[in-house]
Short mmCIF file of C-alpha atoms in Angstrom, two decimals:
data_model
loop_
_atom_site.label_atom_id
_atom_site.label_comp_id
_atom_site.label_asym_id
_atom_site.label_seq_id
_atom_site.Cartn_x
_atom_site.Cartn_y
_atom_site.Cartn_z
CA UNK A 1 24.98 -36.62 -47.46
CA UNK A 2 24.59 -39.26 -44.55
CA UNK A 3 27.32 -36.80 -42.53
CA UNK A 4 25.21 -34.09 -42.90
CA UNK A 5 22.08 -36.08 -41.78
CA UNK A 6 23.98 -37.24 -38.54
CA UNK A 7 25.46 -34.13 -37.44
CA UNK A 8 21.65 -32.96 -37.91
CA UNK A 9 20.20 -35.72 -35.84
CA UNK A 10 22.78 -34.91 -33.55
CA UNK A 11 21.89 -30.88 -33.53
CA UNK A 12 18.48 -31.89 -33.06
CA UNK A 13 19.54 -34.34 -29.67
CA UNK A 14 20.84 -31.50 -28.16
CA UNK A 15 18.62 -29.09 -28.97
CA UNK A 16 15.28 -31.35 -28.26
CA UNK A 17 15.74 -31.95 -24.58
CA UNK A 18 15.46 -28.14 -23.79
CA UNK A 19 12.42 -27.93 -26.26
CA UNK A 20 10.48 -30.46 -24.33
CA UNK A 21 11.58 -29.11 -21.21
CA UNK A 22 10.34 -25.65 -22.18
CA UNK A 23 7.07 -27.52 -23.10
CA UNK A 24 7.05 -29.27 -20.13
CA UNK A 25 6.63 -26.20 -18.27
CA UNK A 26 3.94 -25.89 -15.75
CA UNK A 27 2.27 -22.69 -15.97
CA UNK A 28 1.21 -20.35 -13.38
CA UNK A 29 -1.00 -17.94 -13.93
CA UNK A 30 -0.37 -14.62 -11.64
CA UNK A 31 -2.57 -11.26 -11.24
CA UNK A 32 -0.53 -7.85 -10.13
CA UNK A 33 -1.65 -4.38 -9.57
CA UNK A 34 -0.80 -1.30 -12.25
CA UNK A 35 1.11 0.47 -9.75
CA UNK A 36 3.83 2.51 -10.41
CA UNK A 37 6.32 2.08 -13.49
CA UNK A 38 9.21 1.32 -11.44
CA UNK A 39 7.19 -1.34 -9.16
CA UNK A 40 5.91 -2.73 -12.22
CA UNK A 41 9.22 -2.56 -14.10
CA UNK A 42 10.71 -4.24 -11.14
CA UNK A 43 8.37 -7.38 -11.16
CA UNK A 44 8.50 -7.71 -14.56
CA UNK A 45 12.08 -8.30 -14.20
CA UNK A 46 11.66 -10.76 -11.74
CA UNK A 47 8.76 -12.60 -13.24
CA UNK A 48 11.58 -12.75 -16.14
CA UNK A 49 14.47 -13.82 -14.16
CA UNK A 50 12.24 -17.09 -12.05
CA UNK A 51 10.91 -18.04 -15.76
CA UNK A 52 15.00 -18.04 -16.91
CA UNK A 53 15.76 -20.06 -13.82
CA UNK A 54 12.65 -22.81 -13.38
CA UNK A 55 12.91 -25.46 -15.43
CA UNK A 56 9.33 -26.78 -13.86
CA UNK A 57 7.28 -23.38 -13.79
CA UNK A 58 6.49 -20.53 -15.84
CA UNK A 59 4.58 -17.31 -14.54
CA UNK A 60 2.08 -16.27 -17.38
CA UNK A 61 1.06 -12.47 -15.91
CA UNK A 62 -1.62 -10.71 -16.42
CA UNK A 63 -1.60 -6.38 -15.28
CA UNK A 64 -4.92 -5.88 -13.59
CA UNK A 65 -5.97 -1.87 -13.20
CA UNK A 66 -5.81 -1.07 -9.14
CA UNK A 67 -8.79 1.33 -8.66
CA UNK A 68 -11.08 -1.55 -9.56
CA UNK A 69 -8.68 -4.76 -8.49
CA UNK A 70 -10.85 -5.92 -5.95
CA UNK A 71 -14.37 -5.86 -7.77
CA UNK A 72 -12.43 -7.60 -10.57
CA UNK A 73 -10.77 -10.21 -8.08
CA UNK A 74 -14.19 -10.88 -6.31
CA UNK A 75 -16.29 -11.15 -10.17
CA UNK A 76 -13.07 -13.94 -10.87
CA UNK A 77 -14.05 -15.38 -7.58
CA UNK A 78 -17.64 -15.60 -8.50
CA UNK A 79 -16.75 -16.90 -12.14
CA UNK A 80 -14.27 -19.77 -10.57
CA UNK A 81 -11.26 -17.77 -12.95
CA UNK A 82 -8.92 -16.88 -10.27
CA UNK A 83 -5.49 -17.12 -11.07
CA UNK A 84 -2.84 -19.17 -9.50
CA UNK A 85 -0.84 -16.29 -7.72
CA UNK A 86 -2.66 -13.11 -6.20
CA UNK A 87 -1.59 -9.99 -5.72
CA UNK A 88 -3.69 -7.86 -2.80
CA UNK A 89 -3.92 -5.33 -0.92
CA UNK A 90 -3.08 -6.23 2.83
CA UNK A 91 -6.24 -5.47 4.60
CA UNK A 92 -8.73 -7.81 1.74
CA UNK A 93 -7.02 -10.69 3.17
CA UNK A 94 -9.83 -11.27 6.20
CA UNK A 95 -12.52 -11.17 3.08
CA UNK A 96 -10.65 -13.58 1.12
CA UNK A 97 -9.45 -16.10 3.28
CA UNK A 98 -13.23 -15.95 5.13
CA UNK A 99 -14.98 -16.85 1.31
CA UNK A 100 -12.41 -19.23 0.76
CA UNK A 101 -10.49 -17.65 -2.58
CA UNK A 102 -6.77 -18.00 -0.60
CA UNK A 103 -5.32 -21.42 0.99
CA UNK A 104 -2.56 -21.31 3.73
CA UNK A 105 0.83 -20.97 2.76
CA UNK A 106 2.87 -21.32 5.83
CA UNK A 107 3.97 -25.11 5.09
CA UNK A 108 5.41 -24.50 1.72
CA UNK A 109 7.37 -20.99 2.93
CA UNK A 110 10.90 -21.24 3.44
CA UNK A 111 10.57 -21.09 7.34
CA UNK A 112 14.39 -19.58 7.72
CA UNK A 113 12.90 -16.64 5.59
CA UNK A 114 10.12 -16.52 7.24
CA UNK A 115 11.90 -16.02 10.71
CA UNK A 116 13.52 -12.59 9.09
CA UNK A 117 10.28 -11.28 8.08
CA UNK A 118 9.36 -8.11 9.78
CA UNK A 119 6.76 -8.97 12.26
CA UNK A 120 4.11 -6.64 10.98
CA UNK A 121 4.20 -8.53 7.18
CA UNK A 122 3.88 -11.76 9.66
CA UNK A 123 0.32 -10.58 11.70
CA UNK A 124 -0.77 -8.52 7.75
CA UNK A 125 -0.59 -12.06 6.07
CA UNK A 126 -2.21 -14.64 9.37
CA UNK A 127 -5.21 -14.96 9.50
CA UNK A 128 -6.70 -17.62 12.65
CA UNK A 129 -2.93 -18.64 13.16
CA UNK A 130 -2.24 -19.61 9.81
CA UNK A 131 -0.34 -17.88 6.93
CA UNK A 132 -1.52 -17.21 3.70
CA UNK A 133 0.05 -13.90 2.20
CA UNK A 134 3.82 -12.60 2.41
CA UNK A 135 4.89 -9.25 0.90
CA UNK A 136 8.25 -7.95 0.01
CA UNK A 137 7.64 -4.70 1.94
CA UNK A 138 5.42 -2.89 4.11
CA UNK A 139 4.31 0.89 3.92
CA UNK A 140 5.37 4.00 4.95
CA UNK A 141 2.65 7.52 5.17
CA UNK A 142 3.60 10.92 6.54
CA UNK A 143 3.94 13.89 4.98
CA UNK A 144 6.49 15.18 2.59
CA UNK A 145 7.76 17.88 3.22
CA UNK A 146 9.65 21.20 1.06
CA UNK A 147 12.16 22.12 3.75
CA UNK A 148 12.96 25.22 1.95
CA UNK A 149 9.38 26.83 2.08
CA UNK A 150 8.80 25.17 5.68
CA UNK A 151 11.66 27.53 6.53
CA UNK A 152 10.56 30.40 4.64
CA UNK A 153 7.72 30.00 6.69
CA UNK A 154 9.07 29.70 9.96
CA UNK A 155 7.32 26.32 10.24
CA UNK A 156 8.69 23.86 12.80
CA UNK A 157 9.94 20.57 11.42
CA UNK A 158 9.20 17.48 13.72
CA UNK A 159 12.42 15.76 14.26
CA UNK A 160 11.10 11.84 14.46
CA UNK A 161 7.95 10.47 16.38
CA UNK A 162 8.33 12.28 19.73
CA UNK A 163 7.64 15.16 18.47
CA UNK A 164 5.03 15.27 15.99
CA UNK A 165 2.57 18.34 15.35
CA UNK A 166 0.03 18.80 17.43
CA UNK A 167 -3.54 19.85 15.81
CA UNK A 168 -3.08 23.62 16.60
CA UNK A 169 0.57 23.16 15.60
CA UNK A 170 -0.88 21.76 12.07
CA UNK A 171 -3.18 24.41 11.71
CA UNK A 172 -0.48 27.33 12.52
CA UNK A 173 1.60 25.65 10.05
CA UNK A 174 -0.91 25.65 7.32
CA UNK A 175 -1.83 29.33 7.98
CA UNK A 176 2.17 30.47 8.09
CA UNK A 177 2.79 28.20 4.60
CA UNK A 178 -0.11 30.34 3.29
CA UNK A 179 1.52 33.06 2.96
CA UNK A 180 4.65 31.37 0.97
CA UNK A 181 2.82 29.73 -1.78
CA UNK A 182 3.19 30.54 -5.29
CA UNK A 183 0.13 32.41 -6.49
CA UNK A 184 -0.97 29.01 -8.69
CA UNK A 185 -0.38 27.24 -5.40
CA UNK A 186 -2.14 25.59 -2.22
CA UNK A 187 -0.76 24.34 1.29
CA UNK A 188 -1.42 20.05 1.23
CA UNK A 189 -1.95 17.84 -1.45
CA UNK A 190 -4.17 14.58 -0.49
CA UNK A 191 -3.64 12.94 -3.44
CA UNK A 192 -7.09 13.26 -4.45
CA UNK A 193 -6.70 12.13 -7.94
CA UNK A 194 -6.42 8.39 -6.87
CA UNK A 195 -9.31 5.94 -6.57
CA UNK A 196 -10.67 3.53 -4.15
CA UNK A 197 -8.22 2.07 -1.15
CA UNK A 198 -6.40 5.25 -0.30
CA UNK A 199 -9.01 7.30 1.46
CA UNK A 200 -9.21 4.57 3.89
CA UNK A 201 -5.73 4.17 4.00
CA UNK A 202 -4.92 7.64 4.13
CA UNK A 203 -7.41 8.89 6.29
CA UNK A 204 -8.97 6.18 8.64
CA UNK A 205 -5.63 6.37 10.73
CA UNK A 206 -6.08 10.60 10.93
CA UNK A 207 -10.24 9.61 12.37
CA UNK A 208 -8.54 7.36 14.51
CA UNK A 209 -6.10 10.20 15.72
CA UNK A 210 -9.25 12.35 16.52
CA UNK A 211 -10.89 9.52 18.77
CA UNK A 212 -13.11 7.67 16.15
CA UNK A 213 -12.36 4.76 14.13
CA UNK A 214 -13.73 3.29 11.05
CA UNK A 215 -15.29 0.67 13.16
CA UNK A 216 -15.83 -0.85 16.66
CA UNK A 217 -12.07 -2.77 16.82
CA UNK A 218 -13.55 -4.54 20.03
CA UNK A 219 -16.72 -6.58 18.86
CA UNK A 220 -16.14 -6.03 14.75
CA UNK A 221 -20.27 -5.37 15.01
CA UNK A 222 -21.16 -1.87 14.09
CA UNK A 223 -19.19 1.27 12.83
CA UNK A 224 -22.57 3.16 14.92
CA UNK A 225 -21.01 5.83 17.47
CA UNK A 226 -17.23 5.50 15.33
CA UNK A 227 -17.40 6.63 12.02
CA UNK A 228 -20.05 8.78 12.77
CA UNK A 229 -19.62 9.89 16.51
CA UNK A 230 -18.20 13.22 17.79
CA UNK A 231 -14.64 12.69 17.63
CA UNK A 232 -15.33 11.62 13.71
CA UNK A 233 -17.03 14.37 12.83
CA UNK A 234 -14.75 16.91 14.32
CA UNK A 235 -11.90 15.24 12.07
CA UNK A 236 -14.97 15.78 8.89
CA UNK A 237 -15.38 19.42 10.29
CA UNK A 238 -11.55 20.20 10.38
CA UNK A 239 -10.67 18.90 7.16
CA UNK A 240 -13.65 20.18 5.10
CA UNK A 241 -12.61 23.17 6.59
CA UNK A 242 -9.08 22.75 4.51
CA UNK A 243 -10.53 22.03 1.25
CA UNK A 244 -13.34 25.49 1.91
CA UNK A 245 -10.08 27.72 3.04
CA UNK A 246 -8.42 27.17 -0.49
CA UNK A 247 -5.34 25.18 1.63
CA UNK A 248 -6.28 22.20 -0.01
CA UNK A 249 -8.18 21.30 -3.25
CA UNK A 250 -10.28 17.82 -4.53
CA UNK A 251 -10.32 18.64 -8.19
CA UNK A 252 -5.90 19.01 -8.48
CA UNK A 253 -4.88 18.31 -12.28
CA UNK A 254 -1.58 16.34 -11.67
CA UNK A 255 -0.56 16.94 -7.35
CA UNK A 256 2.27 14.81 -7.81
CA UNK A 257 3.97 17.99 -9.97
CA UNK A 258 2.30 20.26 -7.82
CA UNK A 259 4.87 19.24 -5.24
CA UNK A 260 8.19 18.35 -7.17
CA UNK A 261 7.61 21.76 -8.92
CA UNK A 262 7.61 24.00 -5.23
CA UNK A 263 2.88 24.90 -6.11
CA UNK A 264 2.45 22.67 -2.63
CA UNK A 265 4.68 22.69 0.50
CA UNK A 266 3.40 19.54 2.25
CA UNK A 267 2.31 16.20 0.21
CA UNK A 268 0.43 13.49 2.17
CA UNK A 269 1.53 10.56 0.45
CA UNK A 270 3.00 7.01 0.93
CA UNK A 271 6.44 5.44 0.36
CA UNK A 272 5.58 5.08 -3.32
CA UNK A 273 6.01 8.50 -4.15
CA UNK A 274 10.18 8.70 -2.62
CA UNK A 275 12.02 7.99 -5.80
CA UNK A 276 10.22 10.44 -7.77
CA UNK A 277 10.17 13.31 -5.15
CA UNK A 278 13.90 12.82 -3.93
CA UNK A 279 14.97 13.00 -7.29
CA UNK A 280 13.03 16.30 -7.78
CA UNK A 281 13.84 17.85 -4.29
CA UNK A 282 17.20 16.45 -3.12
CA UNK A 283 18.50 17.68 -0.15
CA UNK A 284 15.33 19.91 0.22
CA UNK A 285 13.04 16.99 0.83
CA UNK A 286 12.22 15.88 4.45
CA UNK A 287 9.67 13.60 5.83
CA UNK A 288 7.75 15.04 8.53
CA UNK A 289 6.06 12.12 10.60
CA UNK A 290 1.98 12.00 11.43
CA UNK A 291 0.59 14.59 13.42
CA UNK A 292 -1.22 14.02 16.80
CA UNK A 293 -4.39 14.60 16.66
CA UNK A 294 -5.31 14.76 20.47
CA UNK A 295 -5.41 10.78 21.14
CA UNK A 296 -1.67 10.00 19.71
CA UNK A 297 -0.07 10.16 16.37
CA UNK A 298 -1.83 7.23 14.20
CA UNK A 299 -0.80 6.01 10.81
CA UNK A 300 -1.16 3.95 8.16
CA UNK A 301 0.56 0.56 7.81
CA UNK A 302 0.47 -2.90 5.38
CA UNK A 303 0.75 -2.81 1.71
CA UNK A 304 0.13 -5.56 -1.80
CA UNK A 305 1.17 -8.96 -0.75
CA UNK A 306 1.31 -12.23 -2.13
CA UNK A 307 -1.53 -15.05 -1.69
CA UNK A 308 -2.25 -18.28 -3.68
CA UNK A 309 -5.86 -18.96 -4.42
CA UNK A 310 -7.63 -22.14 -3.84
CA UNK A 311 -8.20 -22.41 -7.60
CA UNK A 312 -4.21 -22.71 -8.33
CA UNK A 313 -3.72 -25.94 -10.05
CA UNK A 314 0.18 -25.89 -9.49
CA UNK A 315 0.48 -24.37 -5.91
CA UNK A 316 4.00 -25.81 -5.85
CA UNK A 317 4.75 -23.76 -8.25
CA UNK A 318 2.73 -20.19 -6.92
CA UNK A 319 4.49 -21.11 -3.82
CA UNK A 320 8.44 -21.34 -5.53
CA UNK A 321 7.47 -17.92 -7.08
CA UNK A 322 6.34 -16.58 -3.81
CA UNK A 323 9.82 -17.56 -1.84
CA UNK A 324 11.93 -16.41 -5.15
CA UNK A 325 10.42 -12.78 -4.64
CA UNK A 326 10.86 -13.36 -1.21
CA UNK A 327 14.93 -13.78 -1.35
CA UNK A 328 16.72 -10.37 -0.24
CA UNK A 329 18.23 -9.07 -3.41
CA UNK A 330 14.49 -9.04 -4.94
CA UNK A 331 13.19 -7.44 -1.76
CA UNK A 332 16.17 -4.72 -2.56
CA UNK A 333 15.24 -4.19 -6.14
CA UNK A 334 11.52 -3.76 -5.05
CA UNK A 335 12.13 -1.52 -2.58
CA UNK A 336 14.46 0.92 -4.44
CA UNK A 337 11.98 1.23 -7.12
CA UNK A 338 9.02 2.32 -4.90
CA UNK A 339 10.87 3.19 -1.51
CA UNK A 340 8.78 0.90 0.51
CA UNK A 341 9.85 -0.16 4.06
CA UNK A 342 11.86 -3.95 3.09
CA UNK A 343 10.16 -6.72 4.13
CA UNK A 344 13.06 -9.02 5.66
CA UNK A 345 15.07 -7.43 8.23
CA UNK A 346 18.45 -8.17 7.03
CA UNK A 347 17.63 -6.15 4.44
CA UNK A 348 16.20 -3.47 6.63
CA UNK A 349 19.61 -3.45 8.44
CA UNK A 350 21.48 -3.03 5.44
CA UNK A 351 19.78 -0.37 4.23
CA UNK A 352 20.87 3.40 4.93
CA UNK A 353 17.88 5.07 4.23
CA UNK A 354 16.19 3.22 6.88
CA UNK A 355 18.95 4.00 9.85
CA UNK A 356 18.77 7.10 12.12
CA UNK A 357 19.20 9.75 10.09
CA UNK A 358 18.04 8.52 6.94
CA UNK A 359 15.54 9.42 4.29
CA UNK A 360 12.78 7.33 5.39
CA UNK A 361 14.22 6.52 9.01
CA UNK A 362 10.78 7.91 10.53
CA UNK A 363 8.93 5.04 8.71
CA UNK A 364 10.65 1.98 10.98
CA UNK A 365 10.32 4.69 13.84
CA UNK A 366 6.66 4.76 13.17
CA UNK A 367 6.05 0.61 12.22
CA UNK A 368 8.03 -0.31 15.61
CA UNK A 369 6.95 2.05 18.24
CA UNK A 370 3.33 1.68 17.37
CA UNK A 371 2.33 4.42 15.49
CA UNK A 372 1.68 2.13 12.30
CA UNK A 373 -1.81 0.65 12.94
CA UNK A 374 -3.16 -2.24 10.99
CA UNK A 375 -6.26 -1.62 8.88
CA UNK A 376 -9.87 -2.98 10.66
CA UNK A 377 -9.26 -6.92 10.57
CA UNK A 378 -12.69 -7.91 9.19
CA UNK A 379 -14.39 -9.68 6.17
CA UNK A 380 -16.55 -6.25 5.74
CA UNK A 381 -12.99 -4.45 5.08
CA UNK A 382 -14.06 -3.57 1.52
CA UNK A 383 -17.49 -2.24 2.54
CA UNK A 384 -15.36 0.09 5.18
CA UNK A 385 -12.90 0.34 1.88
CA UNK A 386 -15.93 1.86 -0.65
CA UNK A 387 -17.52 4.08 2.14
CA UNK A 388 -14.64 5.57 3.27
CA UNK A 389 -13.75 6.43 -0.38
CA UNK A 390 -16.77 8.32 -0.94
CA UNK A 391 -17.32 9.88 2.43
CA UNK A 392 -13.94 11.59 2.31
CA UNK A 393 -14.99 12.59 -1.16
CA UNK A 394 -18.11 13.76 0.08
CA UNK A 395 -16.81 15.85 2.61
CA UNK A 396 -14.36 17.44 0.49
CA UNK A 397 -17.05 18.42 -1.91
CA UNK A 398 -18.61 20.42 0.99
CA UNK A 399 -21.24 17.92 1.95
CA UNK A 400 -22.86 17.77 5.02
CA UNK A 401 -20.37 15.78 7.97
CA UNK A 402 -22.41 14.21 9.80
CA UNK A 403 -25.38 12.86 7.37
CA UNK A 404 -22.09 11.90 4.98
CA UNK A 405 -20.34 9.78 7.75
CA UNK A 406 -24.11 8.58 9.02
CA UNK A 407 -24.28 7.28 5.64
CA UNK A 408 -21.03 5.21 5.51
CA UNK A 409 -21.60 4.00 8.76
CA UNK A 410 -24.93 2.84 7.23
CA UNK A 411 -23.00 0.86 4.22
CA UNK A 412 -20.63 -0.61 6.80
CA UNK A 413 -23.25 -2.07 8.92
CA UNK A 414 -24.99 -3.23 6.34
CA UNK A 415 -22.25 -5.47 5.06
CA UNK A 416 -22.08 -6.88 8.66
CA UNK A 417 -25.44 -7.67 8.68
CA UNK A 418 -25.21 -9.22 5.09
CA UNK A 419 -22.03 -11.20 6.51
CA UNK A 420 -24.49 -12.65 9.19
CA UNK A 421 -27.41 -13.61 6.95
#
């Protein structure tokens, strides 16, 4: 009997240590984004794999729907129930950091990673000089193409940057794809069945392309004479003018199968949507880079990236996290689930689909030759965020242009004047 109560005592030394340890545990609370199953899949694996490895931390997560993220970040904000780790969209980063919600991170980055981070992630996440947000990739938006009904069609397909569409190029295409569609079909999908952040995403770039913007870039003042002057409108004229022709549609059930299943011959999408179309199209799919509008080709760049909030009470811990997702076989996991643009150029370098010739080679042509253009770099971002969503909206319901944009310009301004008060 005493045998069998030492080798018990002794079962229990071994096994206690790890117990406490486990116990001991600080934990770090993180919010993410409901993106797509494969991104999500993909950090959930990794959240798994740093809580296997730390014997300190432990990431508690918590999913966090994205057409509302931001309202629910900024009502945490207000309640002082911020989490530890935060996940954001790129362009929020000027309204954080300026209400205080983020603290720099630049001390407690590995600085040899930091020195192979694309430079684009770098200027996303500073804000005044200092760092407070890294991301494992950046974005990629151009169209997606069907080569086999562009063909059909007799449609031109751009090579890389140099030669992109022009606006009467665009609008030949659209006609000549017309007449290939499937009877159930339509010429572009927009991806209107998403909410909030990509109108502005999407289409800011395109108003930008035209000669407006979403707001005056020099003084960060007014959005008066941008979003609502000539060159905006014309860009509201043209591409109401899509939606009343029957090329494109607001109300699409699921465009996403619209695409993969031949109904649509030209998706404008991000990076996100790669796995899922290659996989449907194959050889057949081809990215077709952003069109110039009459002031150069413009689009979309930045993407969700990491912060820690000034609430964490274990940034040691947010910040181990932040450099684990930040080591390159995580970066490649990530970015073969959702087919972003890899955030650390060794990666990049490594990666085929990213060289001349590849898949998504036109997305590092577009983020290094300047075609990528960051987001408006202001506190009021998610005032330029909500109008933009509803203008386009507006617009493609067949609303008046210019009262519609006079509007929005009327929301933005009056979050800069709020911003003053």
């Amino acid at each position: 009997m005493k045998a069998k109560i030492l080798v018990f005592l002794l079962i229990a030394a071994l096994v206690l240590p790890v117990t406490v340890m486990a116990q001991d545990k600080a934990e770090v609370t993180l919010w993410f984004h409901s993106g797509q199953g494969s991104e999500r899949d993909a950090l959930a694996a990794q959240i798994d794999a740093f809580n296997a490895e730390s014997a300190d931390y432990e990431i508690v997560p918590l999913e966090v729907p994205e057409g509302s993220y931001n309202d629910q970040v900024r009502a945490a904000a207000l309640a002082g129930d911020l989490p530890c780790v935060l996940d954001f969209d790129g362009p929020n980063i000027y309204a954080y950091v300026a209400s205080g919600d983020l603290i720099a991170i630049g001390d407690m980055m590995d600085a040899d990673m930091v020195g192979d981070v694309l430079p684009s992630i770098i200027a996303q996440g500073t804000v005044d000089d200092q760092l407070y947000s890294l991301g494992q990739f950046d974005s990629g938006l151009a169209f997606w193409g069907n080569r086999a009904m562009l063909e059909e069609a007799g449609v031109r397909i751009p090579e890389g940057i140099d030669d992109p569409w022009t606006l009467d190029e665009l609008n030949a295409a659209i006609e000549a794809l017309a007449g290939v569609v499937p009877e159930d079909g339509y010429v572009i999908d927009f991806q209107f069945t998403n909410t909030g952040e990509w109108y502005s995403y999407a289409f800011g770039p395109w108003i930008r392309s035209f000669g407006g913007d979403t707001i005056d870039r020099e003084t960060y003042e007014t959005a008066e004479g941008f979003l609502n002057g000539p060159e905006a409108v014309a860009f509201g004229e043209w591409f109401q003018g899509l939606f009343n022709s029957g090329y494109a549609t607001s109300t699409p059930v699921d465009p996403s199968a619209d695409f993969m299943e031949g109904r649509v011959p030209l998706s404008y999408v991000g990076h996100w949507m790669y796995p899922s179309y290659s996989e449907a199209l194959g050889d057949n799919l081809v990215l077709i880079p952003s069109p110039d509008f009459g002031n150069g080709a413009v689009t979309g760049m930045g993407s969700w990236n990491w912060g820690i909030t000034s609430m964490c009470e274990s940034p040691e811990g947010a910040a181990a996290f932040i450099n684990f997702l930040m080591e390159p076989d995580n970066i490649v996991a990530m970015t073969e689930a959702n087919g972003a643009v890899p955030a650390r150029l060794s990666v990049l370098a490594a990666d085929e689909r990213y060289a001349e010739g590849g898949d998504l080679y036109i997305y590092v042509q577009q983020l290094e030759n300047g075609i990528a253009i960051p987001r408006a770099q202001t506190a009021v971002y998610p005032a330029i965020s909500t109008a933009m969503e509803d203008a386009i909206n507006a617009i493609a319901r067949g609303e008046d242009v210019q009262s519609t944009l006079d509007g929005a310009v009327d929301t933005i301004d009056s979050a800069i004047e709020n911003l003053g008060s």
